[in-house]
Amino acid sequence: QVQLLESGGGVVQPGRSLTLSCVASGFTFGSYGMHWVRQAPGKGLEWVAVISYDGDNRYYADSVKGRFTISRDDSRKTLYLHMNSLRAEDTAVYSCAKDPGIVGATHFDYWGQGTLVTVSS
Amino acid sequence: SSELTQDPTVSVALGQTVKITCQGDSLRYFYASWYQQKPGQAPVVVLSDKNNRPSGIPDRFSGSSSGSAASLTITGAQAEDEADYYCASRDSSGHYRMFGGGTKLTVL
């Protein structure tokens, strides 16, 4: 079965960097686009970024553009989110989600449980 | 437009029918998908594109769309349906994804 396991969260000071990882299993990782989605405490879901199956296309929410970088290592079946210049408003549970690989699809068919990032001095 | 709008709270009597709506200009071009999230849990897709129900989702969940609006209907709401519901779609460029603000459903 499909599993997505995030790691790398923790407490980090404003302005510092952090890298999150998401290890995938149960599907052919290199054939699917992958997303990061976050949820601030008590708030709604916010889409963060997507990377295409081949890594050639990456798109970011305006709130993280220029600060976050999504990447993937298909040999390790791992998705990454490199976060720089972190702000208090980046505090959230970060989850990876699998794209279904259907042209024009809008849904995310599998989600991880998430890893908590707290930005605080 | 790059926004999806949902009513923040909706309530329904046990066993009755409830409709949760999502509005946004991009819904004229792209389907909405719907997610159920219970406290402390990851979201679960209850309706994927074209209002398809993934395996394991009860048939009391259904969807519809018209113009710039999409709806999730629960026919015969159960106590276990009490949760937050989010719609999601693409923006008008198709490259970016977005979520509605979420609707907290209370089953009375």
mmCIF file with all atom_site columns, N, CA, C and O in Angstrom, chain B residues 57-97:
data_model
loop_
_atom_site.group_PDB
_atom_site.id
_atom_site.type_symbol
_atom_site.label_atom_id
_atom_site.label_alt_id
_atom_site.label_comp_id
_atom_site.label_asym_id
_atom_site.label_entity_id
_atom_site.label_seq_id
_atom_site.pdbx_PDB_ins_code
_atom_site.Cartn_x
_atom_site.Cartn_y
_atom_site.Cartn_z
_atom_site.occupancy
_atom_site.B_iso_or_equiv
_atom_site.pdbx_formal_charge
_atom_site.auth_seq_id
_atom_site.auth_comp_id
_atom_site.auth_asym_id
_atom_site.auth_atom_id
_atom_site.pdbx_PDB_model_num
ATOM 1   N N  . ILE B 1 57 ? -15.067 5.041  0.244   1.00 0.00 ? 57 ILE B N  1
ATOM 2   C CA . ILE B 1 57 ? -15.872 6.207  0.634   1.00 0.00 ? 57 ILE B CA 1
ATOM 3   C C  . ILE B 1 57 ? -17.349 5.857  0.450   1.00 0.00 ? 57 ILE B C  1
ATOM 4   O O  . ILE B 1 57 ? -17.757 5.428  -0.639  1.00 0.00 ? 57 ILE B O  1
ATOM 5   N N  . PRO B 1 58 ? -18.166 6.051  1.486   1.00 0.00 ? 58 PRO B N  1
ATOM 6   C CA . PRO B 1 58 ? -19.582 5.667  1.395   1.00 0.00 ? 58 PRO B CA 1
ATOM 7   C C  . PRO B 1 58 ? -20.316 6.426  0.287   1.00 0.00 ? 58 PRO B C  1
ATOM 8   O O  . PRO B 1 58 ? -19.987 7.580  -0.017  1.00 0.00 ? 58 PRO B O  1
ATOM 9   N N  . ASP B 1 59 ? -21.328 5.786  -0.261  1.00 0.00 ? 59 ASP B N  1
ATOM 10  C CA . ASP B 1 59 ? -22.042 6.404  -1.381  1.00 0.00 ? 59 ASP B CA 1
ATOM 11  C C  . ASP B 1 59 ? -22.979 7.525  -0.947  1.00 0.00 ? 59 ASP B C  1
ATOM 12  O O  . ASP B 1 59 ? -23.640 8.139  -1.783  1.00 0.00 ? 59 ASP B O  1
ATOM 13  N N  . ARG B 1 60 ? -23.027 7.832  0.346   1.00 0.00 ? 60 ARG B N  1
ATOM 14  C CA . ARG B 1 60 ? -23.802 8.992  0.774   1.00 0.00 ? 60 ARG B CA 1
ATOM 15  C C  . ARG B 1 60 ? -23.080 10.305 0.430   1.00 0.00 ? 60 ARG B C  1
ATOM 16  O O  . ARG B 1 60 ? -23.675 11.372 0.508   1.00 0.00 ? 60 ARG B O  1
ATOM 17  N N  . PHE B 1 61 ? -21.808 10.197 0.037   1.00 0.00 ? 61 PHE B N  1
ATOM 18  C CA . PHE B 1 61 ? -21.051 11.365 -0.409  1.00 0.00 ? 61 PHE B CA 1
ATOM 19  C C  . PHE B 1 61 ? -21.176 11.489 -1.926  1.00 0.00 ? 61 PHE B C  1
ATOM 20  O O  . PHE B 1 61 ? -20.892 10.542 -2.664  1.00 0.00 ? 61 PHE B O  1
ATOM 21  N N  . SER B 1 62 ? -21.606 12.659 -2.379  1.00 0.00 ? 62 SER B N  1
ATOM 22  C CA . SER B 1 62 ? -21.702 12.885 -3.808  1.00 0.00 ? 62 SER B CA 1
ATOM 23  C C  . SER B 1 62 ? -21.343 14.335 -4.109  1.00 0.00 ? 62 SER B C  1
ATOM 24  O O  . SER B 1 62 ? -21.281 15.174 -3.208  1.00 0.00 ? 62 SER B O  1
ATOM 25  N N  . GLY B 1 63 ? -21.099 14.619 -5.370  1.00 0.00 ? 63 GLY B N  1
ATOM 26  C CA . GLY B 1 63 ? -20.688 15.963 -5.731  1.00 0.00 ? 63 GLY B CA 1
ATOM 27  C C  . GLY B 1 63 ? -21.389 16.455 -6.964  1.00 0.00 ? 63 GLY B C  1
ATOM 28  O O  . GLY B 1 63 ? -21.955 15.685 -7.745  1.00 0.00 ? 63 GLY B O  1
ATOM 29  N N  . SER B 1 64 ? -21.370 17.761 -7.131  1.00 0.00 ? 64 SER B N  1
ATOM 30  C CA . SER B 1 64 ? -21.929 18.391 -8.317  1.00 0.00 ? 64 SER B CA 1
ATOM 31  C C  . SER B 1 64 ? -21.205 19.697 -8.549  1.00 0.00 ? 64 SER B C  1
ATOM 32  O O  . SER B 1 64 ? -20.496 20.208 -7.674  1.00 0.00 ? 64 SER B O  1
ATOM 33  N N  . SER B 1 65 ? -21.389 20.222 -9.744  1.00 0.00 ? 65 SER B N  1
ATOM 34  C CA . SER B 1 65 ? -20.777 21.509 -10.048 1.00 0.00 ? 65 SER B CA 1
ATOM 35  C C  . SER B 1 65 ? -21.621 22.248 -11.060 1.00 0.00 ? 65 SER B C  1
ATOM 36  O O  . SER B 1 65 ? -22.315 21.638 -11.888 1.00 0.00 ? 65 SER B O  1
ATOM 37  N N  . SER B 1 66 ? -21.556 23.581 -10.982 1.00 0.00 ? 66 SER B N  1
ATOM 38  C CA . SER B 1 66 ? -22.286 24.429 -11.912 1.00 0.00 ? 66 SER B CA 1
ATOM 39  C C  . SER B 1 66 ? -21.600 25.782 -11.953 1.00 0.00 ? 66 SER B C  1
ATOM 40  O O  . SER B 1 66 ? -21.487 26.451 -10.920 1.00 0.00 ? 66 SER B O  1
ATOM 41  N N  . GLY B 1 67 ? -21.131 26.138 -13.136 1.00 0.00 ? 67 GLY B N  1
ATOM 42  C CA . GLY B 1 67 ? -20.461 27.424 -13.272 1.00 0.00 ? 67 GLY B CA 1
ATOM 43  C C  . GLY B 1 67 ? -19.252 27.527 -12.374 1.00 0.00 ? 67 GLY B C  1
ATOM 44  O O  . GLY B 1 67 ? -18.351 26.688 -12.432 1.00 0.00 ? 67 GLY B O  1
ATOM 45  N N  . SER B 1 68 ? -19.238 28.534 -11.530 1.00 0.00 ? 68 SER B N  1
ATOM 46  C CA . SER B 1 68 ? -18.090 28.767 -10.649 1.00 0.00 ? 68 SER B CA 1
ATOM 47  C C  . SER B 1 68 ? -18.286 28.173 -9.261  1.00 0.00 ? 68 SER B C  1
ATOM 48  O O  . SER B 1 68 ? -17.616 28.602 -8.314  1.00 0.00 ? 68 SER B O  1
ATOM 49  N N  . ALA B 1 69 ? -19.177 27.214 -9.126  1.00 0.00 ? 69 ALA B N  1
ATOM 50  C CA . ALA B 1 69 ? -19.444 26.619 -7.823  1.00 0.00 ? 69 ALA B CA 1
ATOM 51  C C  . ALA B 1 69 ? -19.415 25.101 -7.902  1.00 0.00 ? 69 ALA B C  1
ATOM 52  O O  . ALA B 1 69 ? -19.798 24.508 -8.909  1.00 0.00 ? 69 ALA B O  1
ATOM 53  N N  . ALA B 1 70 ? -18.961 24.502 -6.823  1.00 0.00 ? 70 ALA B N  1
ATOM 54  C CA . ALA B 1 70 ? -18.975 23.047 -6.672  1.00 0.00 ? 70 ALA B CA 1
ATOM 55  C C  . ALA B 1 70 ? -19.583 22.727 -5.316  1.00 0.00 ? 70 ALA B C  1
ATOM 56  O O  . ALA B 1 70 ? -19.495 23.539 -4.386  1.00 0.00 ? 70 ALA B O  1
ATOM 57  N N  . SER B 1 71 ? -20.183 21.561 -5.221  1.00 0.00 ? 71 SER B N  1
ATOM 58  C CA . SER B 1 71 ? -20.841 21.185 -3.972  1.00 0.00 ? 71 SER B CA 1
ATOM 59  C C  . SER B 1 71 ? -20.535 19.751 -3.604  1.00 0.00 ? 71 SER B C  1
ATOM 60  O O  . SER B 1 71 ? -20.424 18.882 -4.476  1.00 0.00 ? 71 SER B O  1
ATOM 61  N N  . LEU B 1 72 ? -20.418 19.533 -2.323  1.00 0.00 ? 72 LEU B N  1
ATOM 62  C CA . LEU B 1 72 ? -20.326 18.198 -1.736  1.00 0.00 ? 72 LEU B CA 1
ATOM 63  C C  . LEU B 1 72 ? -21.625 17.977 -0.976  1.00 0.00 ? 72 LEU B C  1
ATOM 64  O O  . LEU B 1 72 ? -21.988 18.796 -0.124  1.00 0.00 ? 72 LEU B O  1
ATOM 65  N N  . THR B 1 73 ? -22.326 16.908 -1.304  1.00 0.00 ? 73 THR B N  1
ATOM 66  C CA . THR B 1 73 ? -23.583 16.587 -0.637  1.00 0.00 ? 73 THR B CA 1
ATOM 67  C C  . THR B 1 73 ? -23.421 15.300 0.144   1.00 0.00 ? 73 THR B C  1
ATOM 68  O O  . THR B 1 73 ? -22.890 14.313 -0.371  1.00 0.00 ? 73 THR B O  1
ATOM 69  N N  . ILE B 1 74 ? -23.865 15.339 1.394   1.00 0.00 ? 74 ILE B N  1
ATOM 70  C CA . ILE B 1 74 ? -23.902 14.133 2.221   1.00 0.00 ? 74 ILE B CA 1
ATOM 71  C C  . ILE B 1 74 ? -25.377 13.818 2.445   1.00 0.00 ? 74 ILE B C  1
ATOM 72  O O  . ILE B 1 74 ? -26.101 14.604 3.070   1.00 0.00 ? 74 ILE B O  1
ATOM 73  N N  . THR B 1 75 ? -25.803 12.677 1.917   1.00 0.00 ? 75 THR B N  1
ATOM 74  C CA . THR B 1 75 ? -27.206 12.278 2.007   1.00 0.00 ? 75 THR B CA 1
ATOM 75  C C  . THR B 1 75 ? -27.369 11.283 3.150   1.00 0.00 ? 75 THR B C  1
ATOM 76  O O  . THR B 1 75 ? -26.878 10.160 3.083   1.00 0.00 ? 75 THR B O  1
ATOM 77  N N  . GLY B 1 76 ? -28.061 11.708 4.207   1.00 0.00 ? 76 GLY B N  1
ATOM 78  C CA . GLY B 1 76 ? -28.188 10.866 5.390   1.00 0.00 ? 76 GLY B CA 1
ATOM 79  C C  . GLY B 1 76 ? -26.934 10.954 6.242   1.00 0.00 ? 76 GLY B C  1
ATOM 80  O O  . GLY B 1 76 ? -26.239 9.976  6.454   1.00 0.00 ? 76 GLY B O  1
ATOM 81  N N  . ALA B 1 77 ? -26.632 12.164 6.725   1.00 0.00 ? 77 ALA B N  1
ATOM 82  C CA . ALA B 1 77 ? -25.393 12.391 7.474   1.00 0.00 ? 77 ALA B CA 1
ATOM 83  C C  . ALA B 1 77 ? -25.346 11.532 8.731   1.00 0.00 ? 77 ALA B C  1
ATOM 84  O O  . ALA B 1 77 ? -26.344 11.367 9.447   1.00 0.00 ? 77 ALA B O  1
ATOM 85  N N  . GLN B 1 78 ? -24.167 11.000 8.988   1.00 0.00 ? 78 GLN B N  1
ATOM 86  C CA . GLN B 1 78 ? -23.919 10.169 10.164  1.00 0.00 ? 78 GLN B CA 1
ATOM 87  C C  . GLN B 1 78 ? -23.035 10.919 11.156  1.00 0.00 ? 78 GLN B C  1
ATOM 88  O O  . GLN B 1 78 ? -22.331 11.861 10.783  1.00 0.00 ? 78 GLN B O  1
ATOM 89  N N  . ALA B 1 79 ? -23.047 10.464 12.378  1.00 0.00 ? 79 ALA B N  1
ATOM 90  C CA . ALA B 1 79 ? -22.237 11.124 13.415  1.00 0.00 ? 79 ALA B CA 1
ATOM 91  C C  . ALA B 1 79 ? -20.767 11.150 13.024  1.00 0.00 ? 79 ALA B C  1
ATOM 92  O O  . ALA B 1 79 ? -20.061 12.135 13.294  1.00 0.00 ? 79 ALA B O  1
ATOM 93  N N  . GLU B 1 80 ? -20.306 10.098 12.364  1.00 0.00 ? 80 GLU B N  1
ATOM 94  C CA . GLU B 1 80 ? -18.886 10.019 11.994  1.00 0.00 ? 80 GLU B CA 1
ATOM 95  C C  . GLU B 1 80 ? -18.523 10.955 10.847  1.00 0.00 ? 80 GLU B C  1
ATOM 96  O O  . GLU B 1 80 ? -17.343 11.092 10.521  1.00 0.00 ? 80 GLU B O  1
ATOM 97  N N  . ASP B 1 81 ? -19.508 11.625 10.269  1.00 0.00 ? 81 ASP B N  1
ATOM 98  C CA . ASP B 1 81 ? -19.212 12.584 9.202   1.00 0.00 ? 81 ASP B CA 1
ATOM 99  C C  . ASP B 1 81 ? -18.842 13.953 9.756   1.00 0.00 ? 81 ASP B C  1
ATOM 100 O O  . ASP B 1 81 ? -18.446 14.843 8.996   1.00 0.00 ? 81 ASP B O  1
ATOM 101 N N  . GLU B 1 82 ? -18.976 14.119 11.055  1.00 0.00 ? 82 GLU B N  1
ATOM 102 C CA . GLU B 1 82 ? -18.597 15.393 11.674  1.00 0.00 ? 82 GLU B CA 1
ATOM 103 C C  . GLU B 1 82 ? -17.091 15.579 11.508  1.00 0.00 ? 82 GLU B C  1
ATOM 104 O O  . GLU B 1 82 ? -16.297 14.764 11.982  1.00 0.00 ? 82 GLU B O  1
ATOM 105 N N  . ALA B 1 83 ? -16.706 16.644 10.810  1.00 0.00 ? 83 ALA B N  1
ATOM 106 C CA . ALA B 1 83 ? -15.305 16.853 10.447  1.00 0.00 ? 83 ALA B CA 1
ATOM 107 C C  . ALA B 1 83 ? -15.181 18.198 9.737   1.00 0.00 ? 83 ALA B C  1
ATOM 108 O O  . ALA B 1 83 ? -16.178 18.891 9.510   1.00 0.00 ? 83 ALA B O  1
ATOM 109 N N  . ASP B 1 84 ? -13.943 18.545 9.411   1.00 0.00 ? 84 ASP B N  1
ATOM 110 C CA . ASP B 1 84 ? -13.690 19.683 8.535   1.00 0.00 ? 84 ASP B CA 1
ATOM 111 C C  . ASP B 1 84 ? -13.627 19.177 7.103   1.00 0.00 ? 84 ASP B C  1
ATOM 112 O O  . ASP B 1 84 ? -13.023 18.128 6.826   1.00 0.00 ? 84 ASP B O  1
ATOM 113 N N  . TYR B 1 85 ? -14.221 19.940 6.202   1.00 0.00 ? 85 TYR B N  1
ATOM 114 C CA . TYR B 1 85 ? -14.223 19.569 4.785   1.00 0.00 ? 85 TYR B CA 1
ATOM 115 C C  . TYR B 1 85 ? -13.590 20.693 3.971   1.00 0.00 ? 85 TYR B C  1
ATOM 116 O O  . TYR B 1 85 ? -13.916 21.874 4.147   1.00 0.00 ? 85 TYR B O  1
ATOM 117 N N  . TYR B 1 86 ? -12.675 20.309 3.096   1.00 0.00 ? 86 TYR B N  1
ATOM 118 C CA . TYR B 1 86 ? -11.983 21.269 2.251   1.00 0.00 ? 86 TYR B CA 1
ATOM 119 C C  . TYR B 1 86 ? -12.195 20.925 0.780   1.00 0.00 ? 86 TYR B C  1
ATOM 120 O O  . TYR B 1 86 ? -12.124 19.749 0.392   1.00 0.00 ? 86 TYR B O  1
ATOM 121 N N  . CYS B 1 87 ? -12.419 21.948 -0.024  1.00 0.00 ? 87 CYS B N  1
ATOM 122 C CA . CYS B 1 87 ? -12.379 21.754 -1.462  1.00 0.00 ? 87 CYS B CA 1
ATOM 123 C C  . CYS B 1 87 ? -11.001 22.156 -1.960  1.00 0.00 ? 87 CYS B C  1
ATOM 124 O O  . CYS B 1 87 ? -10.262 22.895 -1.281  1.00 0.00 ? 87 CYS B O  1
ATOM 125 N N  . ALA B 1 88 ? -10.631 21.651 -3.105  1.00 0.00 ? 88 ALA B N  1
ATOM 126 C CA . ALA B 1 88 ? -9.347  21.980 -3.711  1.00 0.00 ? 88 ALA B CA 1
ATOM 127 C C  . ALA B 1 88 ? -9.500  21.997 -5.219  1.00 0.00 ? 88 ALA B C  1
ATOM 128 O O  . ALA B 1 88 ? -10.333 21.271 -5.780  1.00 0.00 ? 88 ALA B O  1
ATOM 129 N N  . SER B 1 89 ? -8.705  22.808 -5.864  1.00 0.00 ? 89 SER B N  1
ATOM 130 C CA . SER B 1 89 ? -8.700  22.832 -7.323  1.00 0.00 ? 89 SER B CA 1
ATOM 131 C C  . SER B 1 89 ? -7.416  23.493 -7.793  1.00 0.00 ? 89 SER B C  1
ATOM 132 O O  . SER B 1 89 ? -6.485  23.690 -7.014  1.00 0.00 ? 89 SER B O  1
ATOM 133 N N  . ARG B 1 90 ? -7.379  23.789 -9.066  1.00 0.00 ? 90 ARG B N  1
ATOM 134 C CA . ARG B 1 90 ? -6.240  24.515 -9.628  1.00 0.00 ? 90 ARG B CA 1
ATOM 135 C C  . ARG B 1 90 ? -6.628  25.972 -9.820  1.00 0.00 ? 90 ARG B C  1
ATOM 136 O O  . ARG B 1 90 ? -7.806  26.302 -9.875  1.00 0.00 ? 90 ARG B O  1
ATOM 137 N N  . ASP B 1 91 ? -5.630  26.837 -9.932  1.00 0.00 ? 91 ASP B N  1
ATOM 138 C CA . ASP B 1 91 ? -5.933  28.214 -10.300 1.00 0.00 ? 91 ASP B CA 1
ATOM 139 C C  . ASP B 1 91 ? -6.150  28.269 -11.808 1.00 0.00 ? 91 ASP B C  1
ATOM 140 O O  . ASP B 1 91 ? -6.014  27.275 -12.506 1.00 0.00 ? 91 ASP B O  1
ATOM 141 N N  . SER B 1 92 ? -6.504  29.437 -12.307 1.00 0.00 ? 92 SER B N  1
ATOM 142 C CA . SER B 1 92 ? -6.886  29.531 -13.714 1.00 0.00 ? 92 SER B CA 1
ATOM 143 C C  . SER B 1 92 ? -5.737  29.212 -14.663 1.00 0.00 ? 92 SER B C  1
ATOM 144 O O  . SER B 1 92 ? -5.972  28.828 -15.817 1.00 0.00 ? 92 SER B O  1
ATOM 145 N N  . SER B 1 93 ? -4.492  29.343 -14.215 1.00 0.00 ? 93 SER B N  1
ATOM 146 C CA . SER B 1 93 ? -3.355  28.981 -15.078 1.00 0.00 ? 93 SER B CA 1
ATOM 147 C C  . SER B 1 93 ? -3.178  27.472 -15.174 1.00 0.00 ? 93 SER B C  1
ATOM 148 O O  . SER B 1 93 ? -2.549  26.962 -16.099 1.00 0.00 ? 93 SER B O  1
ATOM 149 N N  . GLY B 1 94 ? -3.721  26.771 -14.210 1.00 0.00 ? 94 GLY B N  1
ATOM 150 C CA . GLY B 1 94 ? -3.604  25.314 -14.156 1.00 0.00 ? 94 GLY B CA 1
ATOM 151 C C  . GLY B 1 94 ? -2.373  24.806 -13.437 1.00 0.00 ? 94 GLY B C  1
ATOM 152 O O  . GLY B 1 94 ? -2.281  23.617 -13.141 1.00 0.00 ? 94 GLY B O  1
ATOM 153 N N  . HIS B 1 95 ? -1.417  25.689 -13.166 1.00 0.00 ? 95 HIS B N  1
ATOM 154 C CA . HIS B 1 95 ? -0.164  25.226 -12.574 1.00 0.00 ? 95 HIS B CA 1
ATOM 155 C C  . HIS B 1 95 ? -0.208  25.128 -11.060 1.00 0.00 ? 95 HIS B C  1
ATOM 156 O O  . HIS B 1 95 ? 0.506   24.310 -10.469 1.00 0.00 ? 95 HIS B O  1
ATOM 157 N N  . TYR B 1 96 ? -0.997  25.995 -10.439 1.00 0.00 ? 96 TYR B N  1
ATOM 158 C CA . TYR B 1 96 ? -0.985  26.097 -8.990  1.00 0.00 ? 96 TYR B CA 1
ATOM 159 C C  . TYR B 1 96 ? -2.226  25.447 -8.413  1.00 0.00 ? 96 TYR B C  1
ATOM 160 O O  . TYR B 1 96 ? -3.287  25.468 -9.009  1.00 0.00 ? 96 TYR B O  1
ATOM 161 N N  . ARG B 1 97 ? -2.076  24.889 -7.241  1.00 0.00 ? 97 ARG B N  1
ATOM 162 C CA . ARG B 1 97 ? -3.216  24.297 -6.551  1.00 0.00 ? 97 ARG B CA 1
ATOM 163 C C  . ARG B 1 97 ? -3.650  25.231 -5.441  1.00 0.00 ? 97 ARG B C  1
ATOM 164 O O  . ARG B 1 97 ? -2.890  26.077 -4.974  1.00 0.00 ? 97 ARG B O  1
#
